[in-house]
XYZ file of C-alpha atoms in Angstrom:
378
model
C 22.038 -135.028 -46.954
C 24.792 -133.993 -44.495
C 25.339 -137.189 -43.429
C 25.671 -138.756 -46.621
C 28.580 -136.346 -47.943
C 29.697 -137.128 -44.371
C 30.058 -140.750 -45.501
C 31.734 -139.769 -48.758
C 34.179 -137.481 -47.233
C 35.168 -140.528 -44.564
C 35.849 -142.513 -47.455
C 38.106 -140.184 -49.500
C 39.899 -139.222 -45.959
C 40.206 -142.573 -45.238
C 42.682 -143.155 -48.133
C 44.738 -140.122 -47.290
C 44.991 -141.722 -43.795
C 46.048 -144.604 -44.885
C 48.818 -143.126 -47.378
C 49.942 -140.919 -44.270
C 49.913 -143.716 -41.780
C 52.266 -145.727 -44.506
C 55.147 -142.412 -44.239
C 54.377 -142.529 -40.583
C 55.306 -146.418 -40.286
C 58.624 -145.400 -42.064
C 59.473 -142.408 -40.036
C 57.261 -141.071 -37.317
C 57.619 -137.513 -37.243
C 54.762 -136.626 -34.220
C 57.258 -137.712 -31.174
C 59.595 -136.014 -29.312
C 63.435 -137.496 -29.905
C 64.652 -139.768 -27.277
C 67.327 -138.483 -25.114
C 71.093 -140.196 -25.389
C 71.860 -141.599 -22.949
C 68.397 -143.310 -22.178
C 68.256 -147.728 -20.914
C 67.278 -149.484 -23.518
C 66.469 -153.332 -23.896
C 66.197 -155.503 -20.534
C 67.560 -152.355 -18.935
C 64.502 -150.702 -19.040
C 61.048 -152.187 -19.124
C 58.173 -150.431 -20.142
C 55.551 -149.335 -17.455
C 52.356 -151.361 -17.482
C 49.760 -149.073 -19.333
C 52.065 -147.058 -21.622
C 51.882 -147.374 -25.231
C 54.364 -145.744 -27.802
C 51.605 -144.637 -30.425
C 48.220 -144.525 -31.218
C 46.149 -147.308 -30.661
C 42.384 -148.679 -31.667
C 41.307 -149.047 -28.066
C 41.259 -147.568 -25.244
C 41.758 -150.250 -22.478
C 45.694 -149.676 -22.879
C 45.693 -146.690 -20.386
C 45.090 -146.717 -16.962
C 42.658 -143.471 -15.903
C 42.612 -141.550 -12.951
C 39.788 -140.906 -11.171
C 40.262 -136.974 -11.779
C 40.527 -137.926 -16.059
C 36.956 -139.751 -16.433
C 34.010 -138.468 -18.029
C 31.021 -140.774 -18.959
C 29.380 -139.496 -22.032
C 25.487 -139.723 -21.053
C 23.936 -139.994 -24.552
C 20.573 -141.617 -25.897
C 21.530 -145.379 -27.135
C 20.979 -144.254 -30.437
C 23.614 -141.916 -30.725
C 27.122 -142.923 -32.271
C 29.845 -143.165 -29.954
C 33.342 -143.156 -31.524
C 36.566 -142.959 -29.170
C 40.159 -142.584 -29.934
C 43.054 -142.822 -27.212
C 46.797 -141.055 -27.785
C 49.945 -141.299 -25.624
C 51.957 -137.897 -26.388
C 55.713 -137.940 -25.589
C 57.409 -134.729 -24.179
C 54.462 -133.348 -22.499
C 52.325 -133.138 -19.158
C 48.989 -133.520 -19.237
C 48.380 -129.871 -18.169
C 50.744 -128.992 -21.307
C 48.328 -130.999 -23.968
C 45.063 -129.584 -22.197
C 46.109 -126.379 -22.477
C 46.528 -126.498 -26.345
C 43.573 -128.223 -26.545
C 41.024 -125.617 -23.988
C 42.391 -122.911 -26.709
C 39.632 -124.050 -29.279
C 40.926 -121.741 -31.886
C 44.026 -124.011 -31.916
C 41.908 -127.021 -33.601
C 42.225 -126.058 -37.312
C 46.184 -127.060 -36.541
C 45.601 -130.090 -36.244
C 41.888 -130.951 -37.909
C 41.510 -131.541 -41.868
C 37.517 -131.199 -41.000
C 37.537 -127.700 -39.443
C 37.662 -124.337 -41.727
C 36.995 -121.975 -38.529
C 36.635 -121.907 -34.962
C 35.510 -118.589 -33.212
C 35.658 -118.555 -29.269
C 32.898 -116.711 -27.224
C 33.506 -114.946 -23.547
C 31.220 -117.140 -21.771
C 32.184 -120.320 -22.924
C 30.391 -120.668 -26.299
C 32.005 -121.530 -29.713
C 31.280 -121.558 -33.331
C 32.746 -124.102 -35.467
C 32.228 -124.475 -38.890
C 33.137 -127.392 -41.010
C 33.996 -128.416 -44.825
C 31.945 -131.515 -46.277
C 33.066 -131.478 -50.365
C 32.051 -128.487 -51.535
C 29.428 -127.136 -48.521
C 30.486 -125.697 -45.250
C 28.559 -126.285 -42.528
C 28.024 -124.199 -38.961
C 27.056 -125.622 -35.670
C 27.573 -123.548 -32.039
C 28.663 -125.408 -29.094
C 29.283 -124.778 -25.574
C 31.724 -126.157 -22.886
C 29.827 -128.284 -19.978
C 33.151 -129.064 -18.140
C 36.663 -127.490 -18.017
C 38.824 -129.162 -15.196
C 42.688 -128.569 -15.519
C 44.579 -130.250 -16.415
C 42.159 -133.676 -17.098
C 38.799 -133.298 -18.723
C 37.531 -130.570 -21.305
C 33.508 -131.371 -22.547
C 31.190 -129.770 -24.334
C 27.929 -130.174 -26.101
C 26.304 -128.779 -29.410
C 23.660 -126.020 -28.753
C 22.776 -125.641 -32.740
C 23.076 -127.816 -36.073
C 23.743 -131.594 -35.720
C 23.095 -132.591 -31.975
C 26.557 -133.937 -30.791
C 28.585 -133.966 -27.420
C 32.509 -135.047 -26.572
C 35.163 -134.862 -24.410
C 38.728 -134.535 -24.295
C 40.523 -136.325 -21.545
C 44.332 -135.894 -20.229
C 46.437 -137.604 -17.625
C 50.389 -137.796 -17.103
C 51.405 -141.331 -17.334
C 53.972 -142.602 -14.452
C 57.287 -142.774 -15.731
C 59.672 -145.813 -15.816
C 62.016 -144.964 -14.239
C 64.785 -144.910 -17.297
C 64.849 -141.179 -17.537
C 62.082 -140.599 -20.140
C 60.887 -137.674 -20.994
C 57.579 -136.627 -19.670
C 54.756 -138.544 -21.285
C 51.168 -138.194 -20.860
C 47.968 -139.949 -22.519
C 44.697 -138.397 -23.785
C 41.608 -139.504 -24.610
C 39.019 -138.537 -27.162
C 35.576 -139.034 -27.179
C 32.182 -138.358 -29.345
C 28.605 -138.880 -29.803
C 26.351 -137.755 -32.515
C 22.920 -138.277 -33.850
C 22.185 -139.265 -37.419
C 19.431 -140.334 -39.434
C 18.193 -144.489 -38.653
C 19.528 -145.222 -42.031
C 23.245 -143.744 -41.777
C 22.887 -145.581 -38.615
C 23.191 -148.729 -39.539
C 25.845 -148.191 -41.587
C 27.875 -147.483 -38.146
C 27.193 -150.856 -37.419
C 29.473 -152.005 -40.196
C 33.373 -152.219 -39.038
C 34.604 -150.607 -42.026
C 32.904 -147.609 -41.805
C 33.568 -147.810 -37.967
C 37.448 -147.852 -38.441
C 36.692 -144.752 -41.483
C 35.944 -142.791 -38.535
C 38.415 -143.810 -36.047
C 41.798 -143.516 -38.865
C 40.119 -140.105 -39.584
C 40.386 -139.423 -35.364
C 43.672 -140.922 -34.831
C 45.313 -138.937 -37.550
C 43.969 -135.887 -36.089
C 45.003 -137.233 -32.987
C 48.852 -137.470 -34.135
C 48.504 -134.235 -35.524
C 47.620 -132.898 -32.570
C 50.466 -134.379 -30.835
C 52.855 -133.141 -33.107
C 51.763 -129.636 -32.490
C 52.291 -130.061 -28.844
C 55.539 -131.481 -29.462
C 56.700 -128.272 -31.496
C 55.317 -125.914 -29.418
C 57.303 -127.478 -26.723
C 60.439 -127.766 -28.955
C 59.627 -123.751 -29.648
C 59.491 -122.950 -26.357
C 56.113 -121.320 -27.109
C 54.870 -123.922 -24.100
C 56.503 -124.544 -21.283
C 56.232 -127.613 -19.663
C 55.450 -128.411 -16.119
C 58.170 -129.819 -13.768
C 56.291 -132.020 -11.570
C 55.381 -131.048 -7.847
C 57.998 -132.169 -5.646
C 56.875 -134.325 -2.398
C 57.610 -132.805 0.707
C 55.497 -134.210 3.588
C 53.851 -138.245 3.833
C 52.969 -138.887 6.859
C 50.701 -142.004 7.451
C 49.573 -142.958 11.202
C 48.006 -146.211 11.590
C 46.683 -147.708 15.049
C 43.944 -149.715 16.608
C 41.353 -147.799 15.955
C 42.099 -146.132 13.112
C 44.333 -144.640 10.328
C 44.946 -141.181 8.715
C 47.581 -139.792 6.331
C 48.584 -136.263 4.879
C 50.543 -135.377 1.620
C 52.046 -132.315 0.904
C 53.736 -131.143 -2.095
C 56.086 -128.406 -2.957
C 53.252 -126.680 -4.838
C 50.983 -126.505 -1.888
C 48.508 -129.379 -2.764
C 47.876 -130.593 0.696
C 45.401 -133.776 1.405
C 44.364 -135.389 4.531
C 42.435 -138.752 4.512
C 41.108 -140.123 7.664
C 39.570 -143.707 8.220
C 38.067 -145.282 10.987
C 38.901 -143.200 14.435
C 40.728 -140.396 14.973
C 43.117 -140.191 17.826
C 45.123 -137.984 19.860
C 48.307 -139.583 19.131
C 47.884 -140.053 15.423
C 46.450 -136.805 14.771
C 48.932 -134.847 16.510
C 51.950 -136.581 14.613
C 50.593 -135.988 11.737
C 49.743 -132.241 11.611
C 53.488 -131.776 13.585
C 54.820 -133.473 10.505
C 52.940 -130.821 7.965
C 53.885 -127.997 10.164
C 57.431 -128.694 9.926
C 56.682 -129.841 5.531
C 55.048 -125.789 5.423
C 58.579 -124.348 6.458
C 59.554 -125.755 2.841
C 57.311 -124.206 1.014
C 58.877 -121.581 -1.089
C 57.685 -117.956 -0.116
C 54.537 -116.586 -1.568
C 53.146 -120.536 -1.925
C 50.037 -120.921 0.598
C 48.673 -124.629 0.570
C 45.316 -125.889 -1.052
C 43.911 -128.472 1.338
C 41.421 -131.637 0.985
C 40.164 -133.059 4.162
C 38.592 -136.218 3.532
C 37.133 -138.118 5.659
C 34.145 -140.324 3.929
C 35.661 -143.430 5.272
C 35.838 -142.196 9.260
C 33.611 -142.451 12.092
C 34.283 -140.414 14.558
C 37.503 -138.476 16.938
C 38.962 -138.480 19.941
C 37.840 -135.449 21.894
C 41.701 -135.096 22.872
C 42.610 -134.486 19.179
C 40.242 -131.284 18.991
C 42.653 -129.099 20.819
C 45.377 -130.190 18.005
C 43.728 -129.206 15.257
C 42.520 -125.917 17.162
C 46.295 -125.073 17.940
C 47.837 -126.504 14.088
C 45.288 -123.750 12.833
C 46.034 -120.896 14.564
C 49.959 -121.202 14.346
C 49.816 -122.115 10.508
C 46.053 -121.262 9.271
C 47.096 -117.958 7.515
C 49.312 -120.935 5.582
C 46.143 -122.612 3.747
C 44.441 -120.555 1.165
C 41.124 -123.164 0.726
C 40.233 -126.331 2.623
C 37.884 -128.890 0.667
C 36.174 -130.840 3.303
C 34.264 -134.342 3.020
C 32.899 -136.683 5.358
C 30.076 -138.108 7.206
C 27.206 -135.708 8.840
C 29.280 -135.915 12.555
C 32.174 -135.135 11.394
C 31.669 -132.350 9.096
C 29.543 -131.030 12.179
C 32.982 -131.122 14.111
C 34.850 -129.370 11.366
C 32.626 -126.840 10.991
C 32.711 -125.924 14.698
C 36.474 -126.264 14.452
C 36.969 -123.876 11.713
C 34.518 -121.164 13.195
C 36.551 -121.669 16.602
C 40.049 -121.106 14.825
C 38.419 -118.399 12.554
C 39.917 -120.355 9.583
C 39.020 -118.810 5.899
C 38.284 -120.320 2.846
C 36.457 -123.511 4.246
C 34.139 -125.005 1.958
C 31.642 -128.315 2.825
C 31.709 -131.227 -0.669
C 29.710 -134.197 -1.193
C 31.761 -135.261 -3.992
C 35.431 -135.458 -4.288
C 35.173 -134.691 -7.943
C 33.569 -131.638 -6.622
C 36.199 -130.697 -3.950
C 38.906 -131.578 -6.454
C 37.075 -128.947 -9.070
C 36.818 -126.247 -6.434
C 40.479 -126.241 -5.734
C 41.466 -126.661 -8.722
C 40.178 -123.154 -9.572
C 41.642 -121.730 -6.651
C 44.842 -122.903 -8.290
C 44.540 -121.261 -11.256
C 44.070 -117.883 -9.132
C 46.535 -115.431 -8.231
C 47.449 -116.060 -4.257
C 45.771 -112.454 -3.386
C 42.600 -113.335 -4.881
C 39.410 -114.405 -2.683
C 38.402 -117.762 -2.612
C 35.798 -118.698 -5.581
C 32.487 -119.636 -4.333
């Protein structure tokens, strides 16, 4: 029954999409003005990836690895997905309107209420016609600024996520821009099914999503315009150093905010290693007071050291150790053996050991979010 007057509620949503998507054609209202001033024409040609609006697919953006999240359903399940690109905004700026789950009823015809829990639980509750309908849900993944995910713990089974990432910019002095990406699966009976299989009632669907989708935008847009969110000035690059030789090749990156990352391939040597952590020394004298650096070591593609280059790392982390907060390290059995013994020789804090870089990446990514005083999360 729920999934018929789901069916007939598509259908009479549909046609107020389409009416809206007619006004919106004449004069979109969910973007951000375009500075004066900005290229326009053969002056400035749009990045590879980027597009304007809101499209069917979702092959016109270009993810990160930090922004992807496979949906692991039964094949039976519907899978409906919905892209956005959302002018004026970071990617941390969108996520952060979207986390808040009481927000949704902004920017969702469907949703009545939404009622947060402590501990990561929700209740939503839904109009259909006449009938309201209750589910719970729960969120499986929260990674800032990229991926929100949840899945249904009561009523119809479902699961979804919401994926953000800042697109590059062109270089014509845009605004900040950033895409999203939304995703769901649901069960329903064999017989609403196969309706799913027909386009039509596909595309009912995916208008319904994308105008949700714009609305959404435009509410990130005006809380922007309101200064009720403040958006994020990009990190500014301070330190990239890359050391290549014979043997080897390793590189470090740090920004103004403190994200630090080291990658190491092949061989480690004395003369690479030690230019490289002299060149972050010298980057952490930048570093505004107060800002302590969040380091990922990895080194899944390397094979070994130099013995020589132990005494460099020994000595970079007992003059600037009490400058890293947290150190993500991954690698190879040997060489996380070596770090390990490193880090208990320099007495070095807040050292954790990752499999996964999506893991690593997680873990600091909380750290982040903490106040500098605060001990590192375990």
């Amino acid at each position: 029954i729920w999934s018929v007057l789901l069916l007939v509620e598509l259908a009479r949503r549909t046609l107020e999409v389409e009416e809206e998507e007619e006004v919106a054609e004449a004069e979109p209202t969910w973007a951000l003005p375009v500075p004066s001033g900005r290229p326009s024409g053969d002056d400035c040609e749009v990045q590879d990836g980027y597009q304007p609006s809101v499209s069917s697919g979702a092959k016109a953006f270009r993810k990160p690895p930090d922004a992807i999240w496979s949906l692991e359903v039964p094949d039976d399940w519907i899978t409906v997905t919905a892209p956005l690109t959302i002018e004026g905004a970071r990617a941390a700026d969108a996520f952060d309107v979207y986390a808040k789950l009481s927000n949704h009823t902004k920017w969702s015809g469907w949703l009545r209420k939404v009622t947060e829990g402590d501990d990561g639980s929700s209740e939503w509750s839904i109009k259909v016609l006449t009938f309201v309908f209750s589910w719970t849900a729960s969120v499986i993944k929260r990674s800032r600024p990229n991926v929100i995910a949840w899945e249904s713990t009561s009523g119809i089974p479902n699961t979804g996520a919401a994926t953000f990432w800042d697109l590059a910019d062109t270089g014509c002095g845009d605004p900040p821009r950033c895409a999203m990406e939304f995703q769901v699966s649901f069960q329903c009976p064999r017989l609403i099914r196969g309706l799913f299989a027909s386009n039509k009632v596909t595309t009912f669907v995916r208008n319904v999503l994308n105008r949700d989708l714009r609305r959404f935008s435009s509410v990130v847009s005006e809380g922007i315009a309101n200064r009720e969110i403040v958006p994020l000035a990009l990190p500014r690059l301070l330190v990239d150093s890359p050391q290549l030789d014979r043997v080897g090749a390793c590189r470090a990156v740090l920004l103004d905010d403190g994200s630090l990352d080291f990658e190491v391939q092949g061989f480690g040597t004395d003369r690479s290693t030690k230019a490289m952590l002299n060149d972050i020394a010298a980057g952490m004298q930048q570093l505004a007071p107060g800002v302590r650096c969040k380091s990922i070591v990895d080194m899944r593609r390397g094979i070994g050291c130099s013995p020589l280059a132990v005494p460099a790392m020994l000595r970079f982390l007992r003059e600037n150790g009490s400058n890293i907060a947290c150190t993500a390290v991954l690698g190879p059995v040997p060489l996380i053996a070596l770090a390990r013994l490193i880090a208990k020789v320099a007495k070095q804090k807040g050292v954790e050991f990752f499999s996964e870089i999506e893991e690593a990446q997680a873990w600091r990514m909380q750290f982040r979010l903490q106040p500098e005083e605060e001990e590192v999360p375990a």
